[in-house]
Amino acid sequence: MFLPNEIEIIEVGPRDGLQNEPSAIPLEKKKELITQLAKAGFSRMETASFVHPRWVPQMADSEEITQFCNELGITYIALTPNFKALERAIAANVPQIAVFVGASSTFNLKNINKTTAESLIECEPMFDKAKKRGMFIRAYISMVFNCPFQGEVSFEEVNTVCQRFIELGADEIDLGDTNGKADPKIVYERISRLRDLYPETTFVGHFHDTEKLALANVYAAMQAGISKFDSSIGGLGGCPYSPGATGNVATEELVNMLTRMGCQTGLDYNELIKISPFAKSLSSR
Ligand code: HMG
Ligand code: MG
C-alpha cells in the first residue's frame, strides 16, 4: 500500500460547491464560508470563477469575492475559461488561475462554447500572459474518465490535453471526474499511465461523488502516486453543464479517511464538521 505522509487538500466548495445552486446566495454568506474555511487552515482554496454571469449566475460576484480574499490574505484560485476571464483575473490581482478544458469535445462545447482544440489554442496566449505575470496556473482536464454526452473518453483524448498543458507550462494538472462516473480500477490505470508518461508533473485528483465512489477513487489515485486532492465542504457542488453530476468528495469525509490512515493534511476533522452544516445550509439541494 502506498501512503504519502502528507496530502494537500484544496478546498473547492466556494466555487465548485456553489456554482450549481439554483438560487442566489448572498455575498455575505459566501464571505462567511470563506472566512470559516480560511480559519480551518487550508493552504489554498478555489473561491471564484470569471465566467459569464449569464452562463453561471452564481459566480457573478467573483470580483467582490476576490477583493475579499485579497483583504483576508489567503491563497486562492479563480477559474478563467478564456482570455477575457484572464484579464478580469489580472485586474482583480488573483494569485492563482485555473483553466479548464474537457477531454471530451462535446462537453467542452457545451461548457465553454468551444471545441477542445479551439480551447487549447486559446490557452496559448493565456498561459503566456499569466506566466509573464507570475501567476500560478492550475490546468483542469474535465471528463477524464467518462462523459455524459459521448460516454467513454479515451486515454488518447485525455493525453492530447495533458500533453499540451505540460508543453504550455502548467504548474499542476487537475484530473476531473466531472460527472463522477469513474471507478477505482480506471482511476488507478489511467493515472498510473499518465504518471509514467509525465513523472515530473504534479497531478491533482478532482472526484465528484455521483456514485459514492469518490473516496475509493481518491484511494486508487493515491496508489497511483497522487498526493493532492480537491474536495468540497459538505460535499456540495456540480457543474451546470454536466447533467446528473453531484458534488465533490466531501472535505470532512476525506480528512477523516486520511487522518485515520495516518496521512497528514494539516486539517482537523472536528473543526470541519462544525463548518459543514453552515455550508449545507447555503444549498437548496
Ligand atoms: P461565449 O458566449 O462563447 O463568449 O461564452 P464569446 O466570446 O462569444 O462572447 C460573448 C459575450 O460574452 C461578449 O460580450 C464577451 O465580451 C462576453 P458582448 O460583446 O456580447 O457584450 N464574455 C465574457 N464576459 C464575462 N466573462 C468572460 C467572458 N467571455 C466572454 N469570461 C464563456 C464563453 C467561456 C464565457 C462561457 O461559455 C462561460 O462562461 N462558460 C462557463 C461554464 C462554467 O462555468 N462551467 C462550470 C465550471 S467548469 C467545472 O465545473 C468543471 C471543474 O469543476 C472540473 C471538473 O469537475 O472536471 C472545473
Ligand atoms: Mg468539478
mmCIF file of C-alpha atoms and ligand atoms in Angstrom:
data_model
loop_
_atom_site.group_PDB
_atom_site.id
_atom_site.type_symbol
_atom_site.label_atom_id
_atom_site.label_comp_id
_atom_site.label_asym_id
_atom_site.label_seq_id
_atom_site.Cartn_x
_atom_site.Cartn_y
_atom_site.Cartn_z
ATOM 1 C CA MET A 1 0.000 0.000 0.000
ATOM 2 C CA PHE A 2 1.431 3.393 -0.953
ATOM 3 C CA LEU A 3 0.557 6.065 1.598
ATOM 4 C CA PRO A 4 2.069 9.530 1.259
ATOM 5 C CA ASN A 5 2.988 11.099 4.611
ATOM 6 C CA GLU A 6 1.431 14.386 3.566
ATOM 7 C CA ILE A 7 -1.576 15.125 1.403
ATOM 8 C CA GLU A 8 -2.562 18.590 0.192
ATOM 9 C CA ILE A 9 -6.302 19.193 0.188
ATOM 10 C CA ILE A 10 -7.532 22.106 -1.900
ATOM 11 C CA GLU A 11 -10.985 23.272 -0.837
ATOM 12 C CA VAL A 12 -13.194 23.992 -3.857
ATOM 13 C CA GLY A 13 -16.503 24.481 -2.026
ATOM 14 C CA PRO A 14 -16.838 28.258 -2.512
ATOM 15 C CA ARG A 15 -16.505 27.723 -6.299
ATOM 16 C CA ASP A 16 -17.484 24.191 -7.401
ATOM 17 C CA GLY A 17 -19.721 23.858 -4.345
ATOM 18 C CA LEU A 18 -21.802 26.954 -5.002
ATOM 19 C CA GLN A 19 -21.701 27.450 -8.800
ATOM 20 C CA ASN A 20 -24.502 24.958 -9.395
ATOM 21 C CA GLU A 21 -27.003 26.345 -6.892
ATOM 22 C CA PRO A 22 -30.351 27.270 -8.458
ATOM 23 C CA SER A 23 -30.992 30.341 -6.306
ATOM 24 C CA ALA A 24 -28.829 33.308 -5.417
ATOM 25 C CA ILE A 25 -26.592 33.056 -2.359
ATOM 26 C CA PRO A 26 -25.952 36.380 -0.605
ATOM 27 C CA LEU A 27 -22.407 37.684 -0.920
ATOM 28 C CA GLU A 28 -22.099 38.000 2.873
ATOM 29 C CA LYS A 29 -22.839 34.277 3.310
ATOM 30 C CA LYS A 30 -20.160 33.368 0.771
ATOM 31 C CA LYS A 31 -17.690 35.580 2.624
ATOM 32 C CA GLU A 32 -18.630 33.885 5.884
ATOM 33 C CA LEU A 33 -17.992 30.454 4.356
ATOM 34 C CA ILE A 34 -14.589 31.529 3.017
ATOM 35 C CA THR A 35 -13.676 33.030 6.398
ATOM 36 C CA GLN A 36 -14.580 29.849 8.264
ATOM 37 C CA LEU A 37 -12.637 27.710 5.785
ATOM 38 C CA ALA A 38 -9.612 30.016 5.985
ATOM 39 C CA LYS A 39 -9.615 29.637 9.778
ATOM 40 C CA ALA A 40 -9.701 25.836 9.364
ATOM 41 C CA GLY A 41 -6.234 26.078 7.812
ATOM 42 C CA PHE A 42 -6.487 25.324 4.084
ATOM 43 C CA SER A 43 -3.320 26.303 2.267
ATOM 44 C CA ARG A 44 -5.330 27.033 -0.914
ATOM 45 C CA MET A 45 -8.975 27.419 -1.841
ATOM 46 C CA GLU A 46 -10.922 27.839 -5.068
ATOM 47 C CA THR A 47 -13.225 30.763 -4.428
ATOM 48 C CA ALA A 48 -14.139 32.498 -7.686
ATOM 49 C CA SER A 49 -14.858 31.975 -11.363
ATOM 50 C CA PHE A 50 -14.611 34.631 -14.066
ATOM 51 C CA VAL A 51 -17.195 33.028 -16.286
ATOM 52 C CA HIS A 52 -20.059 34.826 -17.980
ATOM 53 C CA PRO A 53 -22.789 35.685 -15.444
ATOM 54 C CA ARG A 54 -25.401 34.658 -17.988
ATOM 55 C CA TRP A 55 -23.874 31.160 -18.140
ATOM 56 C CA VAL A 56 -23.280 30.758 -14.388
ATOM 57 C CA PRO A 57 -25.170 33.432 -12.392
ATOM 58 C CA GLN A 58 -23.886 32.184 -9.001
ATOM 59 C CA MET A 59 -20.361 33.324 -9.841
ATOM 60 C CA ALA A 60 -21.378 36.855 -10.904
ATOM 61 C CA ASP A 61 -19.897 38.346 -7.716
ATOM 62 C CA SER A 62 -16.392 36.986 -8.371
ATOM 63 C CA GLU A 63 -14.828 40.485 -8.400
ATOM 64 C CA GLU A 64 -16.236 41.173 -4.917
ATOM 65 C CA ILE A 65 -15.145 37.730 -3.701
ATOM 66 C CA THR A 66 -11.587 38.104 -4.974
ATOM 67 C CA GLN A 67 -11.299 41.545 -3.401
ATOM 68 C CA PHE A 68 -12.418 39.980 -0.125
ATOM 69 C CA CYS A 69 -9.886 37.117 -0.487
ATOM 70 C CA ASN A 70 -7.112 39.664 -1.103
ATOM 71 C CA GLU A 71 -8.110 41.512 2.067
ATOM 72 C CA LEU A 72 -8.149 38.221 4.015
ATOM 73 C CA GLY A 73 -4.655 37.472 2.701
ATOM 74 C CA ILE A 74 -5.374 33.886 1.626
ATOM 75 C CA THR A 75 -4.007 31.977 -1.359
ATOM 76 C CA TYR A 76 -6.900 31.292 -3.678
ATOM 77 C CA ILE A 77 -7.668 30.124 -7.191
ATOM 78 C CA ALA A 78 -10.101 31.653 -9.687
ATOM 79 C CA LEU A 79 -11.411 29.893 -12.791
ATOM 80 C CA THR A 80 -10.547 31.512 -16.119
ATOM 81 C CA PRO A 81 -12.195 29.804 -19.122
ATOM 82 C CA ASN A 82 -10.963 32.270 -21.754
ATOM 83 C CA PHE A 83 -8.753 35.298 -22.391
ATOM 84 C CA LYS A 84 -11.382 37.761 -21.229
ATOM 85 C CA ALA A 85 -11.583 35.843 -17.935
ATOM 86 C CA LEU A 86 -7.812 36.069 -17.545
ATOM 87 C CA GLU A 87 -7.986 39.836 -17.998
ATOM 88 C CA ARG A 88 -10.620 40.011 -15.256
ATOM 89 C CA ALA A 89 -8.385 37.866 -13.017
ATOM 90 C CA ILE A 90 -5.376 40.114 -13.627
ATOM 91 C CA ALA A 91 -7.418 43.227 -12.879
ATOM 92 C CA ALA A 92 -8.562 41.561 -9.640
ATOM 93 C CA ASN A 93 -4.982 40.672 -8.540
ATOM 94 C CA VAL A 94 -5.678 36.959 -8.398
ATOM 95 C CA PRO A 95 -2.642 34.853 -7.390
ATOM 96 C CA GLN A 96 -3.652 31.536 -8.991
ATOM 97 C CA ILE A 97 -5.815 30.811 -12.011
ATOM 98 C CA ALA A 98 -7.446 27.624 -13.250
ATOM 99 C CA VAL A 99 -8.036 26.990 -16.915
ATOM 100 C CA PHE A 100 -10.405 24.123 -17.743
ATOM 101 C CA VAL A 101 -10.624 22.117 -20.934
ATOM 102 C CA GLY A 102 -12.690 18.991 -21.493
ATOM 103 C CA ALA A 103 -11.082 15.828 -22.853
ATOM 104 C CA SER A 104 -14.498 15.320 -24.419
ATOM 105 C CA SER A 105 -15.016 17.950 -27.108
ATOM 106 C CA THR A 106 -18.811 17.653 -26.908
ATOM 107 C CA PHE A 107 -18.700 18.587 -23.237
ATOM 108 C CA ASN A 108 -16.239 21.400 -23.879
ATOM 109 C CA LEU A 109 -18.581 22.906 -26.470
ATOM 110 C CA LYS A 110 -21.484 22.812 -24.044
ATOM 111 C CA ASN A 111 -19.410 24.124 -21.158
ATOM 112 C CA ILE A 112 -17.361 26.906 -22.736
ATOM 113 C CA ASN A 113 -18.693 27.125 -26.267
ATOM 114 C CA LYS A 114 -15.507 25.930 -27.976
ATOM 115 C CA THR A 115 -14.181 22.588 -29.143
ATOM 116 C CA THR A 116 -11.323 21.088 -27.175
ATOM 117 C CA ALA A 117 -8.901 22.016 -29.966
ATOM 118 C CA GLU A 118 -10.159 25.640 -30.046
ATOM 119 C CA SER A 119 -9.791 25.939 -26.261
ATOM 120 C CA LEU A 120 -6.235 24.622 -26.391
ATOM 121 C CA ILE A 121 -5.390 27.274 -28.985
ATOM 122 C CA GLU A 122 -6.854 29.986 -26.742
ATOM 123 C CA CYS A 123 -4.734 28.624 -23.874
ATOM 124 C CA GLU A 124 -1.514 29.661 -25.675
ATOM 125 C CA PRO A 125 -1.768 33.438 -25.167
ATOM 126 C CA MET A 126 -3.413 32.883 -21.788
ATOM 127 C CA PHE A 127 -0.515 30.815 -20.423
ATOM 128 C CA ASP A 128 1.939 33.263 -21.926
ATOM 129 C CA LYS A 129 0.344 36.283 -20.289
ATOM 130 C CA ALA A 130 -0.312 34.579 -16.943
ATOM 131 C CA LYS A 131 3.250 33.274 -16.740
ATOM 132 C CA LYS A 132 4.707 36.706 -17.506
ATOM 133 C CA ARG A 133 2.648 37.987 -14.552
ATOM 134 C CA GLY A 134 3.976 35.213 -12.287
ATOM 135 C CA MET A 135 0.556 33.646 -11.779
ATOM 136 C CA PHE A 136 0.325 30.002 -10.727
ATOM 137 C CA ILE A 137 -1.564 28.020 -13.380
ATOM 138 C CA ARG A 138 -3.792 25.115 -12.460
ATOM 139 C CA ALA A 139 -4.929 23.302 -15.601
ATOM 140 C CA TYR A 140 -8.033 21.164 -15.321
ATOM 141 C CA ILE A 141 -8.793 18.350 -17.696
ATOM 142 C CA SER A 142 -12.515 17.684 -17.363
ATOM 143 C CA MET A 143 -14.253 14.388 -18.192
ATOM 144 C CA VAL A 144 -11.058 12.394 -17.771
ATOM 145 C CA PHE A 145 -12.882 9.073 -17.475
ATOM 146 C CA ASN A 146 -16.378 9.359 -18.878
ATOM 147 C CA CYS A 147 -18.656 11.963 -20.431
ATOM 148 C CA PRO A 148 -22.436 12.345 -20.071
ATOM 149 C CA PHE A 149 -22.726 13.149 -23.800
ATOM 150 C CA GLN A 150 -20.240 10.852 -25.536
ATOM 151 C CA GLY A 151 -19.896 8.037 -22.953
ATOM 152 C CA GLU A 152 -16.392 6.622 -22.813
ATOM 153 C CA VAL A 153 -13.474 9.019 -23.043
ATOM 154 C CA SER A 154 -10.301 7.504 -24.492
ATOM 155 C CA PHE A 155 -6.860 7.773 -22.921
ATOM 156 C CA GLU A 156 -5.691 9.479 -26.135
ATOM 157 C CA GLU A 157 -8.271 12.255 -25.752
ATOM 158 C CA VAL A 158 -7.072 12.864 -22.203
ATOM 159 C CA ASN A 159 -3.425 12.709 -23.195
ATOM 160 C CA THR A 160 -3.884 15.255 -26.007
ATOM 161 C CA VAL A 161 -4.989 17.864 -23.475
ATOM 162 C CA CYS A 162 -2.481 16.782 -20.840
ATOM 163 C CA GLN A 163 0.495 16.938 -23.192
ATOM 164 C CA ARG A 164 -0.467 20.407 -24.411
ATOM 165 C CA PHE A 165 -0.932 21.721 -20.876
ATOM 166 C CA ILE A 166 2.521 20.423 -19.957
ATOM 167 C CA GLU A 167 4.082 21.984 -23.082
ATOM 168 C CA LEU A 168 2.471 25.300 -22.187
ATOM 169 C CA GLY A 169 3.918 25.125 -18.675
ATOM 170 C CA ALA A 170 1.016 24.292 -16.344
ATOM 171 C CA ASP A 171 2.060 24.305 -12.687
ATOM 172 C CA GLU A 172 -0.305 21.454 -11.886
ATOM 173 C CA ILE A 173 -2.726 19.309 -13.840
ATOM 174 C CA ASP A 174 -6.054 18.624 -12.212
ATOM 175 C CA LEU A 175 -7.771 15.445 -13.356
ATOM 176 C CA GLY A 176 -11.542 15.923 -13.210
ATOM 177 C CA ASP A 177 -14.018 13.096 -12.859
ATOM 178 C CA THR A 178 -16.589 15.748 -13.677
ATOM 179 C CA ASN A 179 -19.649 13.506 -13.756
ATOM 180 C CA GLY A 180 -18.462 11.153 -11.011
ATOM 181 C CA LYS A 181 -18.663 8.003 -13.110
ATOM 182 C CA ALA A 182 -15.115 6.738 -12.607
ATOM 183 C CA ASP A 183 -14.295 3.661 -10.551
ATOM 184 C CA PRO A 184 -11.050 2.798 -8.739
ATOM 185 C CA LYS A 185 -9.813 0.462 -11.494
ATOM 186 C CA ILE A 186 -9.919 3.023 -14.304
ATOM 187 C CA VAL A 187 -8.618 5.715 -11.952
ATOM 188 C CA TYR A 188 -5.604 3.606 -10.995
ATOM 189 C CA GLU A 189 -4.862 2.525 -14.570
ATOM 190 C CA ARG A 190 -5.315 5.933 -16.212
ATOM 191 C CA ILE A 191 -3.388 7.917 -13.622
ATOM 192 C CA SER A 192 -0.569 5.361 -13.479
ATOM 193 C CA ARG A 193 -0.227 5.694 -17.234
ATOM 194 C CA LEU A 194 -0.126 9.495 -17.075
ATOM 195 C CA ARG A 195 2.437 9.413 -14.269
ATOM 196 C CA ASP A 196 4.631 7.013 -16.265
ATOM 197 C CA LEU A 197 4.485 9.380 -19.243
ATOM 198 C CA TYR A 198 4.993 12.572 -17.181
ATOM 199 C CA PRO A 199 6.927 11.704 -14.000
ATOM 200 C CA GLU A 200 7.879 15.356 -13.331
ATOM 201 C CA THR A 201 4.305 16.654 -13.494
ATOM 202 C CA THR A 202 2.199 17.428 -10.436
ATOM 203 C CA PHE A 203 -1.250 15.881 -10.771
ATOM 204 C CA VAL A 204 -4.286 16.645 -8.622
ATOM 205 C CA GLY A 205 -7.384 14.454 -8.247
ATOM 206 C CA HIS A 206 -10.847 16.054 -8.508
ATOM 207 C CA PHE A 207 -13.547 13.482 -7.896
ATOM 208 C CA HIS A 208 -17.280 14.124 -7.962
ATOM 209 C CA ASP A 209 -19.230 11.721 -5.777
ATOM 210 C CA THR A 210 -22.208 10.897 -8.007
ATOM 211 C CA GLU A 211 -21.975 7.139 -7.424
ATOM 212 C CA LYS A 212 -20.454 7.328 -3.920
ATOM 213 C CA LEU A 213 -17.103 6.120 -5.260
ATOM 214 C CA ALA A 214 -15.144 9.336 -4.747
ATOM 215 C CA LEU A 215 -13.313 8.176 -1.596
ATOM 216 C CA ALA A 216 -12.445 4.870 -3.243
ATOM 217 C CA ASN A 217 -11.239 6.812 -6.268
ATOM 218 C CA VAL A 218 -9.050 9.018 -4.075
ATOM 219 C CA TYR A 219 -7.527 5.904 -2.561
ATOM 220 C CA ALA A 220 -6.877 4.428 -6.032
ATOM 221 C CA ALA A 221 -5.295 7.727 -7.151
ATOM 222 C CA MET A 222 -3.046 7.654 -4.068
ATOM 223 C CA GLN A 223 -1.913 4.168 -5.066
ATOM 224 C CA ALA A 224 -1.079 5.617 -8.488
ATOM 225 C CA GLY A 225 1.089 8.250 -6.776
ATOM 226 C CA ILE A 226 -1.118 11.344 -6.391
ATOM 227 C CA SER A 227 -0.878 13.320 -3.156
ATOM 228 C CA LYS A 228 -3.058 16.383 -3.913
ATOM 229 C CA PHE A 229 -6.842 16.329 -3.957
ATOM 230 C CA ASP A 230 -9.713 18.768 -4.340
ATOM 231 C CA SER A 231 -12.715 18.443 -2.088
ATOM 232 C CA SER A 232 -15.768 20.457 -1.144
ATOM 233 C CA ILE A 233 -17.043 21.098 2.363
ATOM 234 C CA GLY A 234 -20.353 19.307 2.924
ATOM 235 C CA GLY A 235 -19.928 17.529 -0.429
ATOM 236 C CA LEU A 236 -21.541 20.470 -2.238
ATOM 237 C CA GLY A 237 -21.136 21.034 -5.921
ATOM 238 C CA GLY A 238 -21.575 20.021 -9.502
ATOM 239 C CA CYS A 239 -21.138 21.506 -12.924
ATOM 240 C CA PRO A 240 -24.165 23.150 -14.566
ATOM 241 C CA TYR A 241 -23.083 21.666 -17.913
ATOM 242 C CA SER A 242 -22.528 18.117 -16.612
ATOM 243 C CA PRO A 243 -26.078 16.761 -16.204
ATOM 244 C CA GLY A 244 -26.623 14.357 -13.322
ATOM 245 C CA ALA A 245 -23.323 15.058 -11.579
ATOM 246 C CA THR A 246 -23.422 15.667 -7.852
ATOM 247 C CA GLY A 247 -20.918 17.363 -5.548
ATOM 248 C CA ASN A 248 -17.242 16.766 -4.974
ATOM 249 C CA VAL A 249 -15.959 14.355 -2.383
ATOM 250 C CA ALA A 250 -16.836 15.933 0.985
ATOM 251 C CA THR A 251 -13.828 17.578 2.635
ATOM 252 C CA GLU A 252 -14.709 16.315 6.101
ATOM 253 C CA GLU A 253 -15.061 12.721 4.872
ATOM 254 C CA LEU A 254 -11.781 12.908 3.005
ATOM 255 C CA VAL A 255 -9.943 14.341 6.015
ATOM 256 C CA ASN A 256 -11.482 11.680 8.241
ATOM 257 C CA MET A 257 -10.288 8.875 5.969
ATOM 258 C CA LEU A 258 -6.796 10.282 5.501
ATOM 259 C CA THR A 259 -6.293 11.087 9.190
ATOM 260 C CA ARG A 260 -7.299 7.562 10.162
ATOM 261 C CA MET A 261 -4.773 6.230 7.668
ATOM 262 C CA GLY A 262 -2.006 8.324 9.237
ATOM 263 C CA CYS A 263 -1.642 10.875 6.402
ATOM 264 C CA GLN A 264 -1.042 14.481 7.464
ATOM 265 C CA THR A 265 -3.397 17.052 5.932
ATOM 266 C CA GLY A 266 -2.925 19.967 8.356
ATOM 267 C CA LEU A 267 -6.705 19.946 8.831
ATOM 268 C CA ASP A 268 -8.841 18.907 11.775
ATOM 269 C CA TYR A 269 -11.930 16.747 11.168
ATOM 270 C CA ASN A 270 -13.609 18.092 14.326
ATOM 271 C CA GLU A 271 -13.310 21.673 13.060
ATOM 272 C CA LEU A 272 -14.557 20.759 9.592
ATOM 273 C CA ILE A 273 -17.714 19.093 10.844
ATOM 274 C CA LYS A 274 -18.590 22.369 12.549
ATOM 275 C CA ILE A 275 -18.373 24.216 9.193
ATOM 276 C CA SER A 276 -20.161 21.586 7.125
ATOM 277 C CA PRO A 277 -23.730 22.334 8.387
ATOM 278 C CA PHE A 278 -23.290 26.024 7.512
ATOM 279 C CA ALA A 279 -22.054 25.113 4.018
ATOM 280 C CA LYS A 280 -25.007 22.764 3.530
ATOM 281 C CA SER A 281 -27.409 25.455 4.729
ATOM 282 C CA LEU A 282 -26.367 27.538 1.682
ATOM 283 C CA SER A 283 -27.505 24.798 -0.664
ATOM 284 C CA SER A 284 -31.115 24.286 -1.625
ATOM 285 C CA ARG A 285 -30.460 20.761 -2.960
HETATM 286 P P1 HMG B 1 -19.357 32.849 -25.168
HETATM 287 O O1 HMG B 1 -20.778 33.240 -25.184
HETATM 288 O O2 HMG B 1 -18.883 31.837 -26.153
HETATM 289 O O3 HMG B 1 -18.406 34.117 -25.254
HETATM 290 O O4 HMG B 1 -19.050 32.346 -23.691
HETATM 291 P P2 HMG B 1 -17.992 34.996 -26.528
HETATM 292 O O5 HMG B 1 -16.506 35.008 -26.576
HETATM 293 O O6 HMG B 1 -18.765 34.566 -27.734
HETATM 294 O O7 HMG B 1 -18.514 36.456 -26.112
HETATM 295 C C1 HMG B 1 -19.889 36.735 -25.939
HETATM 296 C C2 HMG B 1 -20.050 37.854 -24.930
HETATM 297 O O8 HMG B 1 -19.613 37.371 -23.649
HETATM 298 C C3 HMG B 1 -19.203 39.089 -25.212
HETATM 299 O O9 HMG B 1 -19.903 40.214 -24.688
HETATM 300 C C4 HMG B 1 -17.973 38.893 -24.384
HETATM 301 O O10 HMG B 1 -17.306 40.063 -24.030
HETATM 302 C C5 HMG B 1 -18.576 38.220 -23.162
HETATM 303 P P3 HMG B 1 -20.721 41.211 -25.655
HETATM 304 O O11 HMG B 1 -19.705 41.714 -26.657
HETATM 305 O O12 HMG B 1 -21.777 40.357 -26.268
HETATM 306 O O13 HMG B 1 -21.243 42.219 -24.695
HETATM 307 N N1 HMG B 1 -17.610 37.358 -22.437
HETATM 308 C C6 HMG B 1 -17.408 37.393 -21.108
HETATM 309 N N2 HMG B 1 -17.972 38.129 -20.128
HETATM 310 C C7 HMG B 1 -17.525 37.903 -18.869
HETATM 311 N N3 HMG B 1 -16.564 36.995 -18.557
HETATM 312 C C8 HMG B 1 -15.993 36.251 -19.511
HETATM 313 C C9 HMG B 1 -16.421 36.441 -20.863
HETATM 314 N N4 HMG B 1 -16.048 35.870 -22.023
HETATM 315 C C10 HMG B 1 -16.782 36.438 -22.980
HETATM 316 N N5 HMG B 1 -15.040 35.384 -19.188
HETATM 317 C C11 HMG B 1 -17.699 31.624 -21.865
HETATM 318 C C12 HMG B 1 -17.785 31.786 -23.354
HETATM 319 C C13 HMG B 1 -16.449 30.800 -21.557
HETATM 320 C C14 HMG B 1 -17.620 32.972 -21.194
HETATM 321 C C15 HMG B 1 -18.982 30.879 -21.374
HETATM 322 O O14 HMG B 1 -19.117 29.697 -22.092
HETATM 323 C C16 HMG B 1 -18.950 30.550 -19.908
HETATM 324 O O15 HMG B 1 -18.979 31.441 -19.068
HETATM 325 N N6 HMG B 1 -18.888 29.244 -19.551
HETATM 326 C C17 HMG B 1 -18.762 28.868 -18.155
HETATM 327 C C18 HMG B 1 -19.093 27.450 -17.932
HETATM 328 C C19 HMG B 1 -18.818 27.091 -16.491
HETATM 329 O O16 HMG B 1 -18.550 27.935 -15.643
HETATM 330 N N7 HMG B 1 -18.886 25.793 -16.162
HETATM 331 C C20 HMG B 1 -18.623 25.343 -14.811
HETATM 332 C C21 HMG B 1 -17.188 25.409 -14.455
HETATM 333 S S1 HMG B 1 -16.247 24.042 -15.123
HETATM 334 C C22 HMG B 1 -16.438 22.807 -13.941
HETATM 335 O O17 HMG B 1 -17.222 22.931 -13.030
HETATM 336 C C23 HMG B 1 -15.544 21.607 -14.031
HETATM 337 C C24 HMG B 1 -14.445 21.638 -12.965
HETATM 338 O O18 HMG B 1 -15.003 21.625 -11.656
HETATM 339 C C25 HMG B 1 -13.541 20.409 -13.110
HETATM 340 C C26 HMG B 1 -14.285 19.083 -13.190
HETATM 341 O O19 HMG B 1 -15.176 18.822 -12.371
HETATM 342 O O20 HMG B 1 -13.930 18.353 -14.121
HETATM 343 C C27 HMG B 1 -13.553 22.859 -13.100
HETATM 344 MG MG MG B 2 -15.826 19.931 -10.635
#
